[in-house]
């Protein structure tokens, strides 16, 4: 919980992620309210200074939940498991760590309604039904083996979300999704189908014209707008490392020198700005 808590959000009796906190939730028959945040995250700061600083919300949380705060850079494993698609994330959990519901940033008035609804369900005993439903769904998950049909199903999904105007996937906000890009690059390398090449090039060039830092090198985290032109200026180690792979692979596939220049400049940025000279380790992010 090393990221700085802003506003009056410190009045919430935050716990660290620990066995003790979940045991307390069981003993007191309360749900866990998990907050995922990062020091670089603008909307995390906003939620701290507004929603989590509201006195009524502070009292509702302290009286009815076991609040846990997690720094997503320190515990990426927890972030990956409970992230609701962005930061900040809030999630209501059982004492066994099962998710009941959650979301991302919400303003104070809306969050009060969410808290009161969860509290009311808990008093009625309906939470037990939700927990049972959660456990039931989890038990229905079956292991599967990847096959060619699944691969082409993924292709169809990516095509359906592809932004033909600006590249990337979805409308806005626009995130890089390097895993999707690497998948498409692998498909292009195997099949040589030009449709894959069109999607890759459109996206890589779109990012270069928007979220790429032409001065220092490296990529900003995302763009507020679909054209990549309105970036949030924090830079993430994980995003840049994965995009380094994307642009390296596409340079290998295309031979276009401009992609090599991006790779070199991004690698230099990571070594110069995010690498600790004393330890040789890398920082997880650079704030906006």
CSV table of C-alpha atoms in Angstrom, one decimal:
chain,number,residue,atom,x,y,z
A,1,UNK,CA,0.0,0.0,0.0
A,2,UNK,CA,2.9,2.3,-0.8
A,3,UNK,CA,1.1,4.5,-3.4
A,4,UNK,CA,0.2,7.9,-1.9
A,5,UNK,CA,-3.5,8.1,-0.7
A,6,UNK,CA,-4.9,11.6,-1.5
A,7,UNK,CA,-7.5,13.8,0.0
A,8,UNK,CA,-9.3,12.4,3.1
A,9,UNK,CA,-9.2,8.8,1.7
A,10,UNK,CA,-6.7,8.0,4.5
A,11,UNK,CA,-9.7,8.2,6.9
A,12,UNK,CA,-10.8,4.9,5.5
A,13,UNK,CA,-9.3,2.1,7.7
A,14,UNK,CA,-7.4,0.5,4.8
A,15,UNK,CA,-5.9,-2.9,5.4
A,16,UNK,CA,-3.1,-4.5,3.4
A,17,UNK,CA,-3.8,-7.6,1.4
A,18,UNK,CA,-3.3,-10.4,4.0
A,19,UNK,CA,-4.7,-13.6,5.4
A,20,UNK,CA,-5.5,-11.7,8.5
A,21,UNK,CA,-7.8,-9.2,6.7
A,22,UNK,CA,-9.8,-12.0,5.2
A,23,UNK,CA,-10.0,-13.9,8.5
A,24,UNK,CA,-11.4,-10.7,10.0
A,25,UNK,CA,-14.0,-10.5,7.3
A,26,UNK,CA,-15.1,-14.0,8.1
A,27,UNK,CA,-15.2,-13.4,11.8
A,28,UNK,CA,-17.2,-10.2,11.5
A,29,UNK,CA,-19.4,-11.5,8.7
A,30,UNK,CA,-18.5,-8.6,6.4
A,31,UNK,CA,-17.6,-8.3,2.8
A,32,UNK,CA,-14.2,-7.1,1.6
A,33,UNK,CA,-14.0,-3.8,-0.3
A,34,UNK,CA,-10.9,-4.1,-2.5
A,35,UNK,CA,-9.4,-0.9,-4.0
A,36,UNK,CA,-6.8,-1.3,-6.8
A,37,UNK,CA,-4.8,1.9,-7.5
A,38,UNK,CA,-1.5,3.2,-8.8
A,39,UNK,CA,0.6,6.2,-8.1
A,40,UNK,CA,0.6,7.1,-11.8
A,41,UNK,CA,-3.2,6.8,-12.2
A,42,UNK,CA,-5.0,10.1,-12.7
A,43,UNK,CA,-8.5,8.7,-12.0
A,44,UNK,CA,-7.2,6.9,-8.9
A,45,UNK,CA,-6.3,10.4,-7.6
A,46,UNK,CA,-9.7,11.8,-8.5
A,47,UNK,CA,-11.5,8.9,-6.8
A,48,UNK,CA,-9.4,9.4,-3.6
A,49,UNK,CA,-10.0,13.2,-3.6
A,50,UNK,CA,-13.8,12.9,-4.3
A,51,UNK,CA,-15.5,9.6,-3.7
A,52,UNK,CA,-13.2,8.2,-1.0
A,53,UNK,CA,-13.0,11.6,0.7
A,54,UNK,CA,-16.8,11.9,1.2
A,55,UNK,CA,-17.6,11.6,4.9
A,56,UNK,CA,-20.7,9.5,4.4
A,57,UNK,CA,-18.8,7.1,2.2
A,58,UNK,CA,-16.0,6.9,4.7
A,59,UNK,CA,-18.4,5.9,7.5
A,60,UNK,CA,-20.3,3.4,5.3
A,61,UNK,CA,-17.1,1.7,4.4
A,62,UNK,CA,-15.6,1.6,7.9
A,63,UNK,CA,-18.8,0.4,9.5
A,64,UNK,CA,-19.8,-2.3,7.0
A,65,UNK,CA,-16.8,-3.6,5.1
A,66,UNK,CA,-13.2,-4.7,5.5
A,67,UNK,CA,-11.4,-2.3,3.2
A,68,UNK,CA,-8.2,-3.4,1.5
A,69,UNK,CA,-6.0,-1.2,-0.6
A,70,UNK,CA,-3.5,-2.7,-3.1
A,71,UNK,CA,-0.8,-0.9,-5.1
A,72,UNK,CA,-1.1,-2.5,-8.6
A,73,UNK,CA,2.6,-2.0,-9.3
A,74,UNK,CA,3.5,-3.9,-6.1
A,75,UNK,CA,1.0,-6.7,-6.6
A,76,UNK,CA,0.3,-7.2,-10.4
A,77,UNK,CA,-1.0,-10.7,-9.6
A,78,UNK,CA,-3.9,-9.3,-7.6
A,79,UNK,CA,-4.5,-6.6,-10.2
A,80,UNK,CA,-4.6,-9.2,-12.9
A,81,UNK,CA,-7.1,-11.3,-11.0
A,82,UNK,CA,-9.5,-8.5,-9.9
A,83,UNK,CA,-9.1,-5.7,-12.4
A,84,UNK,CA,-12.5,-4.6,-13.8
A,85,UNK,CA,-11.0,-3.2,-16.9
A,86,UNK,CA,-9.2,-0.1,-15.7
A,87,UNK,CA,-8.0,1.9,-12.7
A,88,UNK,CA,-9.1,2.6,-10.1
A,89,UNK,CA,-10.9,-0.7,-9.6
A,90,UNK,CA,-13.2,-1.4,-6.7
A,91,UNK,CA,-14.4,-4.9,-6.0
A,92,UNK,CA,-16.6,-6.5,-3.4
A,93,UNK,CA,-15.2,-9.9,-2.3
A,94,UNK,CA,-16.2,-12.7,0.0
A,95,UNK,CA,-13.9,-13.7,2.8
A,96,UNK,CA,-12.7,-16.5,0.4
A,97,UNK,CA,-11.7,-13.9,-2.2
A,98,UNK,CA,-14.6,-14.6,-4.6
A,99,UNK,CA,-15.9,-11.6,-6.6
A,100,UNK,CA,-19.4,-10.5,-6.1
A,101,UNK,CA,-19.4,-7.3,-8.2
A,102,UNK,CA,-17.2,-4.3,-8.9
A,103,UNK,CA,-16.3,-1.5,-11.3
A,104,UNK,CA,-14.0,1.4,-12.1
A,105,UNK,CA,-14.2,5.1,-11.2
A,106,UNK,CA,-17.6,6.3,-10.0
A,107,UNK,CA,-18.5,9.7,-8.5
A,108,UNK,CA,-19.6,10.0,-4.8
A,109,UNK,CA,-23.4,10.0,-5.3
A,110,UNK,CA,-23.3,6.8,-7.4
A,111,UNK,CA,-20.9,5.0,-5.1
A,112,UNK,CA,-23.1,5.8,-2.1
A,113,UNK,CA,-26.0,4.0,-3.9
A,114,UNK,CA,-23.8,1.0,-4.7
A,115,UNK,CA,-22.6,0.7,-1.1
A,116,UNK,CA,-26.1,1.0,0.3
A,117,UNK,CA,-27.4,-1.6,-2.1
A,118,UNK,CA,-24.7,-4.0,-1.1
A,119,UNK,CA,-25.3,-3.4,2.6
A,120,UNK,CA,-29.1,-3.9,2.1
A,121,UNK,CA,-28.6,-7.2,0.3
A,122,UNK,CA,-26.2,-8.3,3.0
A,123,UNK,CA,-28.8,-7.5,5.7
A,124,UNK,CA,-31.5,-9.5,3.8
A,125,UNK,CA,-29.2,-12.4,3.4
A,126,UNK,CA,-29.2,-12.1,-0.4
A,127,UNK,CA,-25.4,-11.9,-0.4
A,128,UNK,CA,-25.3,-15.6,0.5
A,129,UNK,CA,-27.2,-16.3,-2.7
A,130,UNK,CA,-24.8,-14.1,-4.7
A,131,UNK,CA,-21.9,-16.0,-3.2
A,132,UNK,CA,-23.4,-19.3,-4.0
A,133,UNK,CA,-24.0,-18.2,-7.5
A,134,UNK,CA,-20.4,-17.1,-7.8
A,135,UNK,CA,-19.1,-20.4,-6.5
A,136,UNK,CA,-21.4,-22.3,-8.8
A,137,UNK,CA,-20.2,-20.4,-11.9
A,138,UNK,CA,-16.6,-21.0,-10.8
A,139,UNK,CA,-17.2,-24.7,-10.5
A,140,UNK,CA,-18.7,-24.8,-14.1
A,141,UNK,CA,-15.4,-23.7,-15.6
A,142,UNK,CA,-13.9,-26.5,-17.6
A,143,UNK,CA,-10.4,-26.9,-19.0
A,144,UNK,CA,-10.1,-26.9,-22.8
A,145,UNK,CA,-7.5,-27.5,-25.4
A,146,UNK,CA,-6.8,-24.9,-28.0
A,147,UNK,CA,-7.5,-25.9,-31.6
A,148,UNK,CA,-7.6,-24.2,-35.0
A,149,UNK,CA,-11.3,-23.2,-34.6
A,150,UNK,CA,-10.5,-21.3,-31.4
A,151,UNK,CA,-7.7,-19.5,-33.1
A,152,UNK,CA,-9.9,-18.3,-35.9
A,153,UNK,CA,-12.6,-17.4,-33.4
A,154,UNK,CA,-10.1,-15.1,-31.8
A,155,UNK,CA,-9.3,-13.6,-35.2
A,156,UNK,CA,-13.0,-13.0,-35.8
A,157,UNK,CA,-13.4,-11.2,-32.4
A,158,UNK,CA,-10.4,-9.0,-33.2
A,159,UNK,CA,-11.7,-8.1,-36.6
A,160,UNK,CA,-15.1,-7.2,-35.1
A,161,UNK,CA,-13.4,-4.8,-32.6
A,162,UNK,CA,-10.8,-3.4,-35.1
A,163,UNK,CA,-11.0,0.4,-35.7
A,164,UNK,CA,-10.6,0.7,-39.5
A,165,UNK,CA,-10.3,4.5,-39.2
A,166,UNK,CA,-7.4,4.8,-36.8
A,167,UNK,CA,-6.3,1.3,-36.0
A,168,UNK,CA,-6.4,-0.4,-32.6
A,169,UNK,CA,-9.5,-2.0,-31.0
A,170,UNK,CA,-12.7,-0.5,-29.7
A,171,UNK,CA,-13.5,3.2,-29.9
A,172,UNK,CA,-12.4,5.2,-26.9
A,173,UNK,CA,-10.5,5.3,-24.6
A,174,UNK,CA,-7.9,3.6,-26.9
A,175,UNK,CA,-5.4,1.3,-25.3
A,176,UNK,CA,-2.5,-0.4,-27.2
A,177,UNK,CA,-3.4,-4.1,-26.4
A,178,UNK,CA,0.1,-5.5,-27.4
A,179,UNK,CA,-1.0,-9.1,-26.8
A,180,UNK,CA,-3.5,-8.8,-29.6
A,181,UNK,CA,-0.9,-7.2,-31.8
A,182,UNK,CA,1.6,-10.0,-31.2
A,183,UNK,CA,-1.2,-12.5,-32.0
A,184,UNK,CA,-1.9,-10.8,-35.3
A,185,UNK,CA,1.8,-10.6,-36.1
A,186,UNK,CA,2.1,-14.3,-35.5
A,187,UNK,CA,-0.9,-15.0,-37.7
A,188,UNK,CA,0.6,-12.8,-40.5
A,189,UNK,CA,4.0,-14.5,-40.2
A,190,UNK,CA,2.4,-17.9,-40.5
A,191,UNK,CA,-0.3,-17.2,-43.2
A,192,UNK,CA,1.1,-14.2,-45.1
A,193,UNK,CA,-2.6,-13.0,-45.4
A,194,UNK,CA,-2.5,-9.3,-46.2
A,195,UNK,CA,-5.6,-8.6,-44.0
A,196,UNK,CA,-3.5,-9.2,-40.9
A,197,UNK,CA,-0.8,-6.9,-42.3
A,198,UNK,CA,-3.3,-4.1,-42.8
A,199,UNK,CA,-4.6,-4.3,-39.2
A,200,UNK,CA,-1.1,-4.4,-37.8
A,201,UNK,CA,0.4,-1.6,-39.8
A,202,UNK,CA,-2.7,0.6,-39.3
A,203,UNK,CA,-2.4,0.2,-35.5
A,204,UNK,CA,1.3,0.5,-35.2
A,205,UNK,CA,1.3,3.7,-37.3
A,206,UNK,CA,-1.7,5.1,-35.4
A,207,UNK,CA,0.1,4.7,-32.1
A,208,UNK,CA,3.3,6.3,-33.6
A,209,UNK,CA,1.2,9.4,-34.5
A,210,UNK,CA,-0.4,9.7,-31.1
A,211,UNK,CA,0.8,7.9,-27.9
A,212,UNK,CA,4.4,7.6,-29.0
A,213,UNK,CA,6.8,10.1,-27.3
A,214,UNK,CA,8.9,11.4,-30.2
A,215,UNK,CA,11.1,13.4,-27.9
A,216,UNK,CA,12.2,10.9,-25.2
A,217,UNK,CA,11.0,7.7,-26.8
A,218,UNK,CA,8.6,5.2,-25.3
A,219,UNK,CA,4.8,5.1,-25.3
A,220,UNK,CA,2.2,6.7,-23.1
A,221,UNK,CA,-0.3,4.4,-21.5
A,222,UNK,CA,-3.4,5.2,-23.6
A,223,UNK,CA,-5.4,7.9,-25.5
A,224,UNK,CA,-8.6,9.4,-24.3
A,225,UNK,CA,-9.8,9.6,-27.9
A,226,UNK,CA,-9.9,6.9,-30.6
A,227,UNK,CA,-7.5,8.8,-32.9
A,228,UNK,CA,-4.6,8.2,-30.4
A,229,UNK,CA,-4.1,12.0,-30.3
A,230,UNK,CA,-5.0,12.8,-26.7
A,231,UNK,CA,-2.7,10.6,-24.5
A,232,UNK,CA,-2.6,10.2,-20.7
A,233,UNK,CA,1.1,10.9,-20.2
A,234,UNK,CA,2.1,8.2,-17.7
A,235,UNK,CA,4.4,5.5,-19.1
A,236,UNK,CA,4.2,1.9,-18.0
A,237,UNK,CA,7.2,-0.5,-18.0
A,238,UNK,CA,4.9,-3.5,-18.9
A,239,UNK,CA,3.2,-1.6,-21.8
A,240,UNK,CA,6.5,-0.4,-23.2
A,241,UNK,CA,8.3,-3.8,-22.9
A,242,UNK,CA,5.4,-5.5,-24.8
A,243,UNK,CA,5.3,-2.8,-27.5
A,244,UNK,CA,9.0,-3.2,-27.9
A,245,UNK,CA,8.3,-6.8,-28.9
A,246,UNK,CA,5.5,-5.7,-31.2
A,247,UNK,CA,7.6,-3.2,-33.1
A,248,UNK,CA,10.6,-5.5,-33.2
A,249,UNK,CA,8.6,-8.3,-34.6
A,250,UNK,CA,7.0,-6.1,-37.2
A,251,UNK,CA,10.4,-4.8,-38.3
A,252,UNK,CA,11.5,-8.4,-38.7
A,253,UNK,CA,8.3,-9.1,-40.8
A,254,UNK,CA,8.4,-5.9,-42.9
A,255,UNK,CA,12.0,-4.7,-43.0
A,256,UNK,CA,10.8,-1.1,-42.7
A,257,UNK,CA,13.6,0.9,-41.0
A,258,UNK,CA,11.2,3.3,-39.2
A,259,UNK,CA,10.1,0.5,-36.9
A,260,UNK,CA,13.7,-0.3,-36.0
A,261,UNK,CA,14.2,3.4,-35.1
A,262,UNK,CA,11.2,3.2,-32.8
A,263,UNK,CA,12.6,0.0,-31.2
A,264,UNK,CA,16.0,1.6,-30.6
A,265,UNK,CA,14.5,4.8,-29.2
A,266,UNK,CA,12.1,2.9,-26.9
A,267,UNK,CA,14.8,0.6,-25.6
A,268,UNK,CA,17.0,3.6,-24.9
A,269,UNK,CA,14.1,5.3,-23.0
A,270,UNK,CA,13.7,2.2,-20.8
A,271,UNK,CA,17.4,1.9,-20.1
A,272,UNK,CA,17.8,5.7,-19.4
A,273,UNK,CA,14.6,6.6,-17.6
A,274,UNK,CA,13.2,3.5,-16.0
A,275,UNK,CA,16.3,1.5,-15.1
A,276,UNK,CA,17.9,2.0,-11.7
A,277,UNK,CA,21.6,2.5,-12.2
A,278,UNK,CA,22.6,1.1,-8.8
A,279,UNK,CA,20.6,-2.1,-8.8
A,280,UNK,CA,20.0,-2.7,-12.5
A,281,UNK,CA,16.3,-3.2,-11.8
A,282,UNK,CA,13.5,-1.4,-13.6
A,283,UNK,CA,10.9,1.0,-12.1
A,284,UNK,CA,7.3,-0.1,-13.0
A,285,UNK,CA,6.2,3.3,-14.3
A,286,UNK,CA,6.9,7.0,-14.9
A,287,UNK,CA,4.2,9.4,-13.6
A,288,UNK,CA,2.5,11.8,-16.0
